[in-house]
Amino acid sequence: MRFARNDIPDIADDYVLGLLETAQAEEVEAALPHDAQLKAAVAASRERFLPLDTAAEPVATDTLLWQRIETALPAQPGPGARPKPAPANDNPGAKAGHGWRTTAIAAMAASVLLVAGLAASLMRTVDPVVVAVLLNEAGEVQAVVEDFGNENATVRLLADFEVPSDKTIEVWTLPSKDTGPVSLGLLDGIRSARLAGPALPRPKDNQLYEITLEQAGGSPTGRPTGPILAKGYAQLPR
Amino acid sequence: MDGRADTFETLLAACAGGDRMALRRIFDAEAGRLIAVAQRIVRRRELAEEVVQEAFIRIWTHAHQYDSSQGSARGWIYAIVRNRALNLVRDGRRETVIEDVEAVQEQESSDAIMAAWHRLDRNSRLYGCLEALDEKKKRGILMAYVGGYSHGEIAGRLSLPLGTTKSWIRRGLTALRECMA
């Protein structure tokens, strides 16, 4: 609803003081994002009264309260968030699923273009079943995996990676939660490669692919243990 | 003060980016005060902690929506706690306490409201402008903001008719805006 301009300072004060009925307060909250004058009046009212709160004598807090808060925090979603799969990483230090904030819209748009371009170029040869664009935590495109579903996959690296001499890049996919992450193979050096992985079910839309940094020779446990360099979800070429 | 405001703004931006330590820093800096503010409204300490717990989750999930057109980042954080506390008492949970406990809490609430007034910086414009109001207007405004009382509750406690109370508070708030402008 749109409030009469003359009433805005009064409404803002009543809202900030908590004097509005619940329904009226909800109307104010609904109007706030679209009504710059109301927003400014509420902001000014808050600032006027804030010293009454910031002068309050703090009570002692205990860490239990923080722990309750922290355990209830959801992962940060972002614009265009996709559902998150189970983390495909055994290494608690790698904090899979945490910090993988959904990427900037610009990065997503770039990925879509990239996928479209790749799909177009691949029309000339054998089509992969799925293409996954792998992004780093900052949402930058790092690599593209094309999975042909016939135990062959290719990885194209699109960024520079620093790989110490005793480490190697390993490529993973998560065919299902029950299977858990499965290695598609190791990269020989830091370059794009064709991988001959194990026989797996035909790759699906939204299947997770990721590359991690593992010790030379590959993960000792058969599951990802090192930091995730990039990850992304498969898309079916159209 | 400006540096501090910048800090809260930066911390909110970090929260929006998924940095839990940023939320922890807000908690460490403000939780004790936020619980006190919530407790003035909801009365009971455990309810106040519940309010602050929910508020911190909301701060986390809504941090990306904050921008400076909504006022200071610190004010935004306090507003989230205040709104949750006010919603709780509007839902009637404050009224569920048994009567003799209520009498004790009424006195404590009155003390808390006066304590908020006395702790206010004497040199602040808010103090000076509230001080310039009639006692009942000042009292009504403090009961609403600090104690989270409704018009009806204030009318009852000041022994004034509801309509009179509403117009007193309205005039007091208008005078306060003009004084602080």
Tab-separated table of C-alpha atoms in Angstrom:
chain	number	residue	atom	x	y	z
A	1	MET	CA	0.000	0.000	0.000
A	2	ARG	CA	1.037	3.611	-0.462
A	3	PHE	CA	0.949	5.823	2.622
A	4	ALA	CA	-0.071	9.479	2.501
A	5	ARG	CA	3.135	11.508	2.283
A	6	ASN	CA	2.168	13.739	5.207
A	7	ASP	CA	1.688	10.750	7.473
A	8	ILE	CA	5.047	9.160	6.753
A	9	PRO	CA	7.044	10.667	9.638
A	10	ASP	CA	4.333	9.629	12.115
A	11	ILE	CA	4.031	6.146	10.659
A	12	ALA	CA	7.804	5.705	10.708
A	13	ASP	CA	8.012	6.683	14.387
A	14	ASP	CA	5.099	4.433	15.347
A	15	TYR	CA	6.690	1.564	13.433
A	16	VAL	CA	10.093	2.035	15.053
A	17	LEU	CA	8.567	2.355	18.525
A	18	GLY	CA	6.477	-0.759	17.966
A	19	LEU	CA	3.192	1.111	18.374
A	20	LEU	CA	1.578	-0.247	15.210
A	21	GLU	CA	-0.743	-3.208	15.191
A	22	THR	CA	0.793	-6.322	13.664
A	23	ALA	CA	-1.121	-5.900	10.397
A	24	GLN	CA	-0.084	-2.242	10.065
A	25	ALA	CA	3.551	-3.098	10.842
A	26	GLU	CA	3.426	-5.730	8.110
A	27	GLU	CA	2.089	-3.156	5.653
A	28	VAL	CA	5.005	-0.864	6.503
A	29	GLU	CA	7.481	-3.702	6.004
A	30	ALA	CA	5.929	-4.591	2.673
A	31	ALA	CA	6.080	-0.960	1.490
A	32	LEU	CA	9.609	-0.220	2.747
A	33	PRO	CA	11.632	-1.592	-0.158
A	34	HIS	CA	9.591	0.400	-2.711
A	35	ASP	CA	9.010	3.649	-0.863
A	36	ALA	CA	12.214	5.671	-0.577
A	37	GLN	CA	10.586	8.366	1.540
A	38	LEU	CA	9.243	5.827	4.025
A	39	LYS	CA	12.583	4.034	4.088
A	40	ALA	CA	14.420	7.272	4.834
A	41	ALA	CA	11.926	8.197	7.559
A	42	VAL	CA	12.276	4.783	9.234
A	43	ALA	CA	16.077	5.003	9.008
A	44	ALA	CA	16.038	8.493	10.569
A	45	SER	CA	13.689	7.383	13.335
A	46	ARG	CA	15.856	4.368	14.149
A	47	GLU	CA	18.935	6.552	14.404
A	48	ARG	CA	17.118	9.030	16.669
A	49	PHE	CA	16.229	6.362	19.211
A	50	LEU	CA	19.226	4.044	18.808
A	51	PRO	CA	21.209	5.696	21.662
A	52	LEU	CA	18.627	4.309	24.117
A	53	ASP	CA	19.672	0.818	22.996
A	54	THR	CA	23.392	1.260	22.555
A	55	ALA	CA	23.593	2.794	26.049
A	56	ALA	CA	22.075	-0.360	27.570
A	57	GLU	CA	24.268	-2.161	30.058
A	58	PRO	CA	25.398	-5.414	28.408
A	59	VAL	CA	24.576	-8.641	30.212
A	60	ALA	CA	27.093	-11.478	30.361
A	61	THR	CA	26.804	-13.880	27.444
A	62	ASP	CA	27.977	-17.441	27.307
A	63	THR	CA	29.397	-19.321	24.386
A	64	LEU	CA	26.467	-21.762	24.459
A	65	LEU	CA	24.264	-19.097	22.900
A	66	TRP	CA	26.774	-18.593	20.113
A	67	GLN	CA	26.998	-22.346	19.596
A	68	ARG	CA	23.218	-22.590	19.266
A	69	ILE	CA	23.288	-19.797	16.703
A	70	GLU	CA	26.167	-21.248	14.760
A	71	THR	CA	24.668	-24.722	14.486
A	72	ALA	CA	21.438	-23.194	13.147
A	73	LEU	CA	23.100	-21.079	10.453
A	74	PRO	CA	22.202	-22.137	6.949
A	75	ALA	CA	24.836	-22.003	4.237
A	76	GLN	CA	24.663	-18.649	2.527
A	77	PRO	CA	22.453	-18.910	-0.509
A	78	GLY	CA	22.742	-16.447	-3.297
A	79	PRO	CA	20.915	-15.339	-6.384
A	80	GLY	CA	20.054	-18.308	-8.549
A	81	ALA	CA	21.200	-20.814	-5.953
A	82	ARG	CA	21.077	-24.409	-6.966
A	83	PRO	CA	20.217	-27.123	-4.460
A	84	LYS	CA	23.396	-28.244	-2.788
A	85	PRO	CA	24.277	-31.921	-2.992
A	86	ALA	CA	25.858	-33.793	-0.132
A	87	PRO	CA	29.477	-32.697	0.197
A	88	ALA	CA	31.712	-34.904	-1.863
A	89	ASN	CA	34.747	-34.499	0.306
A	90	ASP	CA	36.000	-36.427	3.304
A	91	ASN	CA	38.405	-33.748	4.419
A	92	PRO	CA	36.867	-31.641	7.173
A	93	GLY	CA	39.517	-29.011	6.506
A	94	ALA	CA	38.215	-28.574	2.997
A	95	LYS	CA	34.813	-27.545	4.383
A	96	ALA	CA	32.864	-28.802	1.414
A	97	GLY	CA	29.518	-27.120	1.154
A	98	HIS	CA	30.592	-24.210	3.311
A	99	GLY	CA	31.735	-21.023	1.714
A	100	TRP	CA	30.660	-22.252	-1.691
A	101	ARG	CA	28.382	-19.359	-1.931
A	102	THR	CA	26.528	-19.371	-5.126
A	103	THR	CA	28.396	-17.507	-7.677
A	104	ALA	CA	27.981	-14.071	-9.041
A	105	ILE	CA	25.370	-13.687	-11.736
A	106	ALA	CA	28.067	-12.520	-14.107
A	107	ALA	CA	30.023	-15.701	-13.607
A	108	MET	CA	26.912	-17.783	-14.162
A	109	ALA	CA	26.112	-15.895	-17.315
A	110	ALA	CA	29.668	-16.484	-18.517
A	111	SER	CA	29.292	-20.177	-17.784
A	112	VAL	CA	26.072	-20.414	-19.720
A	113	LEU	CA	27.706	-18.785	-22.712
A	114	LEU	CA	30.656	-21.094	-22.377
A	115	VAL	CA	28.441	-24.160	-22.220
A	116	ALA	CA	26.480	-22.964	-25.216
A	117	GLY	CA	29.704	-22.399	-27.142
A	118	LEU	CA	31.101	-25.757	-26.191
A	119	ALA	CA	27.919	-27.556	-27.018
A	120	ALA	CA	27.893	-25.896	-30.414
A	121	SER	CA	31.500	-26.833	-31.124
A	122	LEU	CA	30.888	-30.378	-30.017
A	123	MET	CA	28.055	-30.840	-32.472
A	124	ARG	CA	30.718	-31.529	-35.048
A	125	THR	CA	32.159	-34.475	-33.155
A	126	VAL	CA	30.797	-36.886	-30.568
A	127	ASP	CA	28.426	-35.232	-28.162
A	128	PRO	CA	29.230	-35.505	-24.488
A	129	VAL	CA	26.310	-36.658	-22.374
A	130	VAL	CA	26.854	-33.784	-19.982
A	131	VAL	CA	29.056	-30.730	-19.670
A	132	ALA	CA	29.980	-29.300	-16.290
A	133	VAL	CA	31.530	-25.880	-15.859
A	134	LEU	CA	33.649	-25.859	-12.713
A	135	LEU	CA	33.907	-22.652	-10.712
A	136	ASN	CA	36.126	-21.696	-7.845
A	137	GLU	CA	34.858	-20.223	-4.607
A	138	ALA	CA	34.943	-16.751	-6.107
A	139	GLY	CA	32.685	-17.903	-8.916
A	140	GLU	CA	35.364	-17.774	-11.617
A	141	VAL	CA	35.351	-20.385	-14.326
A	142	GLN	CA	38.272	-22.762	-13.790
A	143	ALA	CA	37.658	-25.822	-15.903
A	144	VAL	CA	35.129	-27.669	-18.007
A	145	VAL	CA	34.432	-31.379	-17.776
A	146	GLU	CA	32.746	-33.161	-20.651
A	147	ASP	CA	31.545	-36.592	-19.702
A	148	PHE	CA	30.817	-38.857	-22.651
A	149	GLY	CA	29.267	-41.537	-20.495
A	150	ASN	CA	31.350	-44.276	-22.083
A	151	GLU	CA	34.042	-44.331	-19.435
A	152	ASN	CA	35.620	-41.360	-21.152
A	153	ALA	CA	35.672	-37.807	-19.984
A	154	THR	CA	37.745	-34.785	-20.872
A	155	VAL	CA	38.850	-31.979	-18.628
A	156	ARG	CA	39.766	-28.620	-20.058
A	157	LEU	CA	41.585	-26.350	-17.633
A	158	LEU	CA	40.707	-22.706	-18.197
A	159	ALA	CA	42.766	-21.161	-15.403
A	160	ASP	CA	46.270	-21.491	-14.036
A	161	PHE	CA	46.596	-23.788	-11.052
A	162	GLU	CA	49.517	-23.964	-8.702
A	163	VAL	CA	50.263	-27.585	-8.075
A	164	PRO	CA	53.277	-28.432	-5.869
A	165	SER	CA	55.516	-31.219	-7.161
A	166	ASP	CA	54.230	-33.708	-4.602
A	167	LYS	CA	50.576	-33.040	-5.477
A	168	THR	CA	48.261	-33.819	-8.313
A	169	ILE	CA	44.879	-32.674	-9.551
A	170	GLU	CA	42.190	-35.333	-9.300
A	171	VAL	CA	38.813	-35.210	-11.020
A	172	TRP	CA	35.714	-36.464	-9.229
A	173	THR	CA	32.049	-36.904	-9.814
A	174	LEU	CA	29.129	-37.754	-7.559
A	175	PRO	CA	26.897	-40.154	-9.511
A	176	SER	CA	24.604	-40.542	-6.480
A	177	LYS	CA	24.669	-39.995	-2.760
A	178	ASP	CA	24.711	-43.753	-2.248
A	179	THR	CA	27.766	-44.263	-4.423
A	180	GLY	CA	29.548	-41.250	-3.001
A	181	PRO	CA	32.246	-39.425	-4.933
A	182	VAL	CA	34.064	-41.438	-7.584
A	183	SER	CA	37.429	-40.580	-9.107
A	184	LEU	CA	37.467	-40.045	-12.862
A	185	GLY	CA	41.222	-39.913	-12.854
A	186	LEU	CA	44.329	-37.827	-12.284
A	187	LEU	CA	45.654	-35.029	-14.412
A	188	ASP	CA	49.127	-35.644	-15.679
A	189	GLY	CA	50.642	-32.280	-14.876
A	190	ILE	CA	48.613	-29.134	-15.076
A	191	ARG	CA	46.918	-29.431	-18.399
A	192	SER	CA	43.733	-30.516	-20.026
A	193	ALA	CA	43.369	-34.259	-20.341
A	194	ARG	CA	41.265	-37.120	-21.564
A	195	LEU	CA	40.402	-39.462	-18.744
A	196	ALA	CA	39.471	-43.123	-18.808
A	197	GLY	CA	37.439	-43.511	-15.652
A	198	PRO	CA	35.564	-46.430	-14.153
A	199	ALA	CA	32.277	-47.686	-15.554
A	200	LEU	CA	29.577	-45.533	-14.055
A	201	PRO	CA	25.878	-44.967	-14.594
A	202	ARG	CA	25.108	-42.612	-17.450
A	203	PRO	CA	25.808	-39.055	-16.199
A	204	LYS	CA	22.735	-37.047	-15.301
A	205	ASP	CA	21.693	-33.434	-15.367
A	206	ASN	CA	22.887	-31.610	-12.204
A	207	GLN	CA	25.449	-34.282	-11.359
A	208	LEU	CA	28.305	-32.817	-9.348
A	209	TYR	CA	31.839	-32.676	-10.744
A	210	GLU	CA	34.828	-31.296	-8.905
A	211	ILE	CA	38.583	-31.172	-9.003
A	212	THR	CA	40.663	-31.421	-5.856
A	213	LEU	CA	44.310	-31.198	-5.006
A	214	GLU	CA	45.497	-34.610	-3.845
A	215	GLN	CA	48.839	-36.152	-3.021
A	216	ALA	CA	50.853	-37.443	-5.976
A	217	GLY	CA	49.397	-40.735	-7.145
A	218	GLY	CA	45.891	-39.733	-6.136
A	219	SER	CA	43.813	-39.707	-2.989
A	220	PRO	CA	44.917	-42.460	-0.587
A	221	THR	CA	41.343	-43.135	0.537
A	222	GLY	CA	39.635	-43.258	-2.836
A	223	ARG	CA	37.573	-40.252	-1.748
A	224	PRO	CA	38.473	-36.586	-2.106
A	225	THR	CA	40.636	-35.543	0.823
A	226	GLY	CA	42.289	-32.353	-0.394
A	227	PRO	CA	41.049	-28.830	-0.972
A	228	ILE	CA	38.448	-28.358	-3.702
A	229	LEU	CA	39.902	-26.302	-6.547
A	230	ALA	CA	36.656	-25.960	-8.453
A	231	LYS	CA	33.300	-27.602	-8.744
A	232	GLY	CA	30.183	-27.423	-10.829
A	233	TYR	CA	27.033	-29.167	-11.892
A	234	ALA	CA	26.478	-31.065	-15.078
A	235	GLN	CA	24.174	-29.725	-17.725
A	236	LEU	CA	22.799	-31.593	-20.664
A	237	PRO	CA	23.847	-30.021	-23.958
A	238	ARG	CA	20.735	-28.803	-25.756
B	1	MET	CA	31.951	6.393	15.697
B	2	ASP	CA	32.199	6.529	11.936
B	3	GLY	CA	34.934	3.927	11.963
B	4	ARG	CA	32.688	1.742	14.064
B	5	ALA	CA	29.733	2.150	11.710
B	6	ASP	CA	31.992	1.230	8.825
B	7	THR	CA	33.028	-1.850	10.726
B	8	PHE	CA	29.470	-3.117	11.143
B	9	GLU	CA	28.783	-2.447	7.486
B	10	THR	CA	31.889	-4.400	6.525
B	11	LEU	CA	30.945	-7.236	8.861
B	12	LEU	CA	27.463	-7.477	7.329
B	13	ALA	CA	28.980	-7.641	3.859
B	14	ALA	CA	31.284	-10.434	5.044
B	15	CYS	CA	28.273	-12.283	6.523
B	16	ALA	CA	26.521	-12.054	3.166
B	17	GLY	CA	29.632	-13.653	1.673
B	18	GLY	CA	29.409	-16.616	4.040
B	19	ASP	CA	31.988	-15.561	6.639
B	20	ARG	CA	30.814	-16.962	9.983
B	21	MET	CA	33.634	-15.223	11.835
B	22	ALA	CA	32.121	-11.892	10.814
B	23	LEU	CA	28.836	-12.869	12.478
B	24	ARG	CA	30.820	-14.026	15.504
B	25	ARG	CA	32.457	-10.621	15.729
B	26	ILE	CA	29.061	-8.915	15.700
B	27	PHE	CA	27.968	-11.347	18.408
B	28	ASP	CA	31.035	-10.661	20.539
B	29	ALA	CA	30.631	-6.912	20.192
B	30	GLU	CA	26.869	-6.594	20.653
B	31	ALA	CA	25.158	-9.740	21.970
B	32	GLY	CA	25.295	-8.712	25.627
B	33	ARG	CA	23.675	-5.388	24.837
B	34	LEU	CA	21.178	-6.912	22.408
B	35	ILE	CA	20.031	-9.408	25.049
B	36	ALA	CA	19.562	-6.506	27.479
B	37	VAL	CA	17.524	-4.589	24.877
B	38	ALA	CA	15.367	-7.654	24.112
B	39	GLN	CA	14.912	-8.385	27.802
B	40	ARG	CA	13.519	-4.910	28.434
B	41	ILE	CA	10.742	-5.841	25.996
B	42	VAL	CA	10.142	-9.553	26.625
B	43	ARG	CA	11.077	-9.445	30.372
B	44	ARG	CA	12.441	-12.967	30.728
B	45	ARG	CA	16.093	-13.661	30.128
B	46	GLU	CA	15.538	-16.988	28.367
B	47	LEU	CA	13.029	-15.390	25.991
B	48	ALA	CA	15.486	-12.554	25.356
B	49	GLU	CA	18.173	-15.088	24.440
B	50	GLU	CA	15.712	-16.849	22.160
B	51	VAL	CA	14.992	-13.522	20.459
B	52	VAL	CA	18.692	-12.784	20.004
B	53	GLN	CA	19.348	-16.286	18.702
B	54	GLU	CA	16.630	-15.947	16.057
B	55	ALA	CA	17.758	-12.417	15.269
B	56	PHE	CA	21.330	-13.514	14.582
B	57	ILE	CA	20.108	-16.134	12.162
B	58	ARG	CA	18.035	-13.468	10.437
B	59	ILE	CA	21.033	-11.098	10.372
B	60	TRP	CA	22.947	-13.901	8.662
B	61	THR	CA	20.267	-14.734	6.110
B	62	HIS	CA	19.355	-11.115	5.354
B	63	ALA	CA	22.794	-9.467	5.503
B	64	HIS	CA	22.836	-9.244	1.703
B	65	GLN	CA	19.742	-7.023	1.833
B	66	TYR	CA	21.358	-4.356	4.005
B	67	ASP	CA	22.433	-1.118	2.379
B	68	SER	CA	23.128	2.296	3.825
B	69	SER	CA	19.793	3.713	2.623
B	70	GLN	CA	18.307	1.801	5.561
B	71	GLY	CA	20.393	3.745	8.079
B	72	SER	CA	23.459	2.599	9.965
B	73	ALA	CA	24.416	-1.062	9.939
B	74	ARG	CA	24.402	-1.072	13.729
B	75	GLY	CA	20.873	0.393	13.763
B	76	TRP	CA	19.771	-2.292	11.289
B	77	ILE	CA	21.107	-5.023	13.583
B	78	TYR	CA	19.315	-3.558	16.611
B	79	ALA	CA	16.106	-3.153	14.595
B	80	ILE	CA	16.087	-6.880	13.793
B	81	VAL	CA	16.364	-7.753	17.484
B	82	ARG	CA	13.738	-5.163	18.450
B	83	ASN	CA	11.298	-6.412	15.806
B	84	ARG	CA	11.607	-10.010	16.922
B	85	ALA	CA	11.121	-9.026	20.553
B	86	LEU	CA	8.094	-6.883	19.680
B	87	ASN	CA	6.596	-9.690	17.594
B	88	LEU	CA	6.975	-12.019	20.551
B	89	VAL	CA	5.106	-9.731	22.954
B	90	ARG	CA	2.476	-8.921	20.312
B	91	ASP	CA	1.896	-12.658	20.039
B	92	GLY	CA	0.911	-12.466	23.683
B	93	ARG	CA	3.740	-14.447	25.187
B	94	ARG	CA	4.449	-11.693	27.684
B	95	GLU	CA	0.910	-12.086	29.043
B	96	THR	CA	1.339	-15.735	29.960
B	97	VAL	CA	3.289	-15.056	33.166
B	98	ILE	CA	1.405	-15.744	36.401
B	99	GLU	CA	0.045	-12.744	38.249
B	100	ASP	CA	2.318	-12.303	41.265
B	101	VAL	CA	5.343	-12.758	39.077
B	102	GLU	CA	3.825	-10.140	36.786
B	103	ALA	CA	3.719	-7.584	39.579
B	104	VAL	CA	7.388	-8.104	40.316
B	105	GLN	CA	8.235	-7.930	36.638
B	106	GLU	CA	6.167	-4.792	36.236
B	107	GLN	CA	8.332	-3.082	38.828
B	108	GLU	CA	11.490	-4.423	37.215
B	109	SER	CA	10.306	-3.221	33.817
B	110	SER	CA	9.605	0.230	35.178
B	111	ASP	CA	13.083	0.250	36.689
B	112	ALA	CA	14.574	-0.903	33.385
B	113	ILE	CA	12.848	1.927	31.532
B	114	MET	CA	14.164	4.507	33.986
B	115	ALA	CA	17.609	2.888	33.870
B	116	ALA	CA	17.640	3.278	30.073
B	117	TRP	CA	16.803	6.930	30.516
B	118	HIS	CA	19.505	7.481	33.139
B	119	ARG	CA	22.169	5.688	31.135
B	120	LEU	CA	21.526	7.885	28.120
B	121	ASP	CA	24.358	10.307	27.447
B	122	ARG	CA	23.341	13.633	29.017
B	123	ASN	CA	25.009	15.504	26.205
B	124	SER	CA	23.134	13.674	23.480
B	125	ARG	CA	20.430	15.430	21.487
B	126	LEU	CA	18.012	12.633	22.282
B	127	TYR	CA	18.474	13.248	26.007
B	128	GLY	CA	18.085	16.988	25.658
B	129	CYS	CA	15.002	16.745	23.444
B	130	LEU	CA	13.286	14.087	25.579
B	131	GLU	CA	14.068	16.125	28.676
B	132	ALA	CA	12.313	19.111	27.083
B	133	LEU	CA	9.023	17.156	26.798
B	134	ASP	CA	6.311	17.010	29.462
B	135	GLU	CA	6.981	14.187	31.906
B	136	LYS	CA	4.040	12.097	30.646
B	137	LYS	CA	5.016	12.418	26.996
B	138	LYS	CA	8.587	11.494	27.772
B	139	ARG	CA	7.433	8.604	29.919
B	140	GLY	CA	5.036	7.320	27.256
B	141	ILE	CA	7.695	7.407	24.553
B	142	LEU	CA	10.221	5.614	26.769
B	143	MET	CA	7.624	2.977	27.747
B	144	ALA	CA	6.932	2.328	24.073
B	145	TYR	CA	10.517	2.274	22.807
B	146	VAL	CA	12.336	0.763	25.763
B	147	GLY	CA	9.628	-1.445	27.263
B	148	GLY	CA	7.814	-2.350	24.053
B	149	TYR	CA	4.460	-1.315	25.491
B	150	SER	CA	1.411	-0.811	23.275
B	151	HIS	CA	-0.768	2.304	23.400
B	152	GLY	CA	-3.266	0.398	25.553
B	153	GLU	CA	-0.637	-0.772	28.023
B	154	ILE	CA	0.759	2.731	28.331
B	155	ALA	CA	-2.717	4.192	28.856
B	156	GLY	CA	-3.358	1.696	31.642
B	157	ARG	CA	-0.099	2.381	33.385
B	158	LEU	CA	-0.332	6.155	33.091
B	159	SER	CA	-4.040	6.064	34.045
B	160	LEU	CA	-5.064	8.011	30.961
B	161	PRO	CA	-7.814	7.309	28.423
B	162	LEU	CA	-6.548	5.480	25.341
B	163	GLY	CA	-7.361	8.334	22.927
B	164	THR	CA	-5.620	10.858	25.132
B	165	THR	CA	-2.573	8.612	25.418
B	166	LYS	CA	-2.362	8.209	21.657
B	167	SER	CA	-2.524	11.929	21.010
B	168	TRP	CA	0.006	12.718	23.778
B	169	ILE	CA	2.490	10.265	22.351
B	170	ARG	CA	1.837	11.523	18.830
B	171	ARG	CA	2.495	15.115	19.877
B	172	GLY	CA	5.542	14.076	21.867
B	173	LEU	CA	7.026	12.250	18.873
B	174	THR	CA	6.369	15.218	16.571
B	175	ALA	CA	8.037	17.590	19.042
B	176	LEU	CA	10.980	15.204	19.348
B	177	ARG	CA	11.462	15.098	15.558
B	178	GLU	CA	11.383	18.862	15.343
B	179	CYS	CA	13.778	19.218	18.267
B	180	MET	CA	16.275	16.758	16.787
B	181	ALA	CA	15.976	17.923	13.171
